[in-house]
CSV table of C-alpha atoms in Angstrom, one decimal:
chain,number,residue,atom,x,y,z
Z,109,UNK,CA,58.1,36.2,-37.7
Z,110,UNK,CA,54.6,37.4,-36.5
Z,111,UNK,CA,51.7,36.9,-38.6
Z,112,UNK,CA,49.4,39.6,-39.3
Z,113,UNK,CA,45.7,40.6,-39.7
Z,114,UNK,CA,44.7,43.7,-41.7
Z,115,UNK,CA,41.9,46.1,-40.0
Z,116,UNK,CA,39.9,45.0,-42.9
Z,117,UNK,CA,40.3,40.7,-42.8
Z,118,UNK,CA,39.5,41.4,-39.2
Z,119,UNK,CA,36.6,43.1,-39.9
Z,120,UNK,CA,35.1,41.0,-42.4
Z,121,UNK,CA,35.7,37.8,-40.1
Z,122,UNK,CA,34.0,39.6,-37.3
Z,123,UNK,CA,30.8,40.6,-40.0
Z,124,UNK,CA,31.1,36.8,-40.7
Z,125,UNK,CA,30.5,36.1,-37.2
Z,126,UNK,CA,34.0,34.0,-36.2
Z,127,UNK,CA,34.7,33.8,-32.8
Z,128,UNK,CA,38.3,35.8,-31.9
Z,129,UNK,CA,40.0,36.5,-28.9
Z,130,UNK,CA,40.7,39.8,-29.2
Z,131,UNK,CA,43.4,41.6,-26.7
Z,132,UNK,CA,43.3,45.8,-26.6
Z,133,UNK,CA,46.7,46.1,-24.9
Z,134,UNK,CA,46.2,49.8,-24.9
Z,135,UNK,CA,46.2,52.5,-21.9
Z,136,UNK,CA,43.2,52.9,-20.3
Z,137,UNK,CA,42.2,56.3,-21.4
Z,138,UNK,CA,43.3,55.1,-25.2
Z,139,UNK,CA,40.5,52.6,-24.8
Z,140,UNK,CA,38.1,55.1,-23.3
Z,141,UNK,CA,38.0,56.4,-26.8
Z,142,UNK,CA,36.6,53.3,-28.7
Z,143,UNK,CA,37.6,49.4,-28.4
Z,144,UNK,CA,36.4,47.1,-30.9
Z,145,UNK,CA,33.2,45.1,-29.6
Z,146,UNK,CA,34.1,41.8,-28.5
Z,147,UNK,CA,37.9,42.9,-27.6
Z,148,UNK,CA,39.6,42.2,-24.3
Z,149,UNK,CA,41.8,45.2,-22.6
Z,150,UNK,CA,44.7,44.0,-21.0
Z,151,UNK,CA,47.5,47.0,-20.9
Z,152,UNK,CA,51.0,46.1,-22.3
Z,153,UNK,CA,52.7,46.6,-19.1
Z,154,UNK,CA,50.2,44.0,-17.6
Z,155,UNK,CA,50.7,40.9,-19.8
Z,156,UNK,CA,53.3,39.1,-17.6
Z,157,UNK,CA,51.3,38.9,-14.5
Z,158,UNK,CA,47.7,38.1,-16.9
Z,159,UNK,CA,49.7,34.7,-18.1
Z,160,UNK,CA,47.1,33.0,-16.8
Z,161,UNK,CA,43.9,34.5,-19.0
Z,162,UNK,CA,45.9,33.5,-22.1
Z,163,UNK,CA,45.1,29.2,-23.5
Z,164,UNK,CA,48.3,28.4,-25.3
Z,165,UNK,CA,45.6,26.3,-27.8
Z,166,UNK,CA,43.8,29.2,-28.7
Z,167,UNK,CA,45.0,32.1,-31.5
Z,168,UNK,CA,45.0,35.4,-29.9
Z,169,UNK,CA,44.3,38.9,-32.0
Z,170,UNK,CA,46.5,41.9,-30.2
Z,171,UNK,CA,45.5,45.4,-30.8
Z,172,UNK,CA,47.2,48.8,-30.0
Z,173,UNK,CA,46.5,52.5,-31.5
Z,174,UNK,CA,49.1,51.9,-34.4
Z,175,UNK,CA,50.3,48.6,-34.1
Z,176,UNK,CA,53.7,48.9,-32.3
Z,177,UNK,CA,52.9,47.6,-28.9
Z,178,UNK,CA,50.6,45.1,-29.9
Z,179,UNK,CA,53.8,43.9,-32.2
Z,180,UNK,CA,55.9,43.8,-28.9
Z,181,UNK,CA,53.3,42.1,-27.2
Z,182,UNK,CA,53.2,39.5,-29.6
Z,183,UNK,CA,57.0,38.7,-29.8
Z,184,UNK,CA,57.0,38.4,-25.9
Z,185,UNK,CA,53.9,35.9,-26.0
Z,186,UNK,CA,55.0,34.0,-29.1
Z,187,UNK,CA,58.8,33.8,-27.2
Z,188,UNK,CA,56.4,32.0,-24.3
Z,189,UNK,CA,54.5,29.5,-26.6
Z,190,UNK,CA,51.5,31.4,-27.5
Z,191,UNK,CA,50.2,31.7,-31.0
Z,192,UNK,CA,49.7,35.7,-32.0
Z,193,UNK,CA,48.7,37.6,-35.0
Z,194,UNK,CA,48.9,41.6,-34.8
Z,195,UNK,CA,46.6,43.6,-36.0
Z,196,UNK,CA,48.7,45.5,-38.6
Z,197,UNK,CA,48.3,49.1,-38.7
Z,198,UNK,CA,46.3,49.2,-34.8
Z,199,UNK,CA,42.8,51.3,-34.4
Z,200,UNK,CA,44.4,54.4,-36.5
Z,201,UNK,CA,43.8,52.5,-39.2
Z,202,UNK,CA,40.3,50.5,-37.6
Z,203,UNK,CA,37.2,51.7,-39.7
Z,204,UNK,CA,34.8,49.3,-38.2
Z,205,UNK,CA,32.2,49.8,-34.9
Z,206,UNK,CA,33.8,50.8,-31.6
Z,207,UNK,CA,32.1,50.5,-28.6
């Protein structure tokens, strides 16, 4: 089971000013469009060789337009030892500041 953040707890904790490692693991002219301050893009099809940016102590926040890939994403890192949440409903559903 992945756990999952709503666009709006993520949005409040970033107003609250918690520190989150954010992961965009959109296509780069998706992300041309907007990314969420803060956020890290790494494309899905780029995770396996980018191992190495990931902390297996740290919680990671993964991001895509509606939350499918990010979903993926997460099952393959979890499978590896990482600790995921996905951002449920991905930036179609992201009401917050884009940069």
């Amino acid at each position: 089971m992945i756990p999952e953040i709503t666009t709006e707890e993520l949005e409040q904790k970033l107003k609250a000013g918690e520190k989150l490692e954010l992961i965009d693991v959109r296509e780069d002219e998706e992300v041309a469009g907007g990314i969420i301050p803060g956020a890290k893009h790494i494309r899905m099809g780029t995770i396996p060789e980018n191992l190495d940016q990931f902390d297996k102590e740290k919680e990671y926040i993964f991001i895509c337009r509606s939350g499918g890939r990010s979903a993926n994403v997460c099952h393959y890192l979890q499978d590896q030892g990482y600790k995921v949440v996905n951002m449920k409903g991905g930036m179609l559903d992201w009401s917050g500041e884009t940069e």
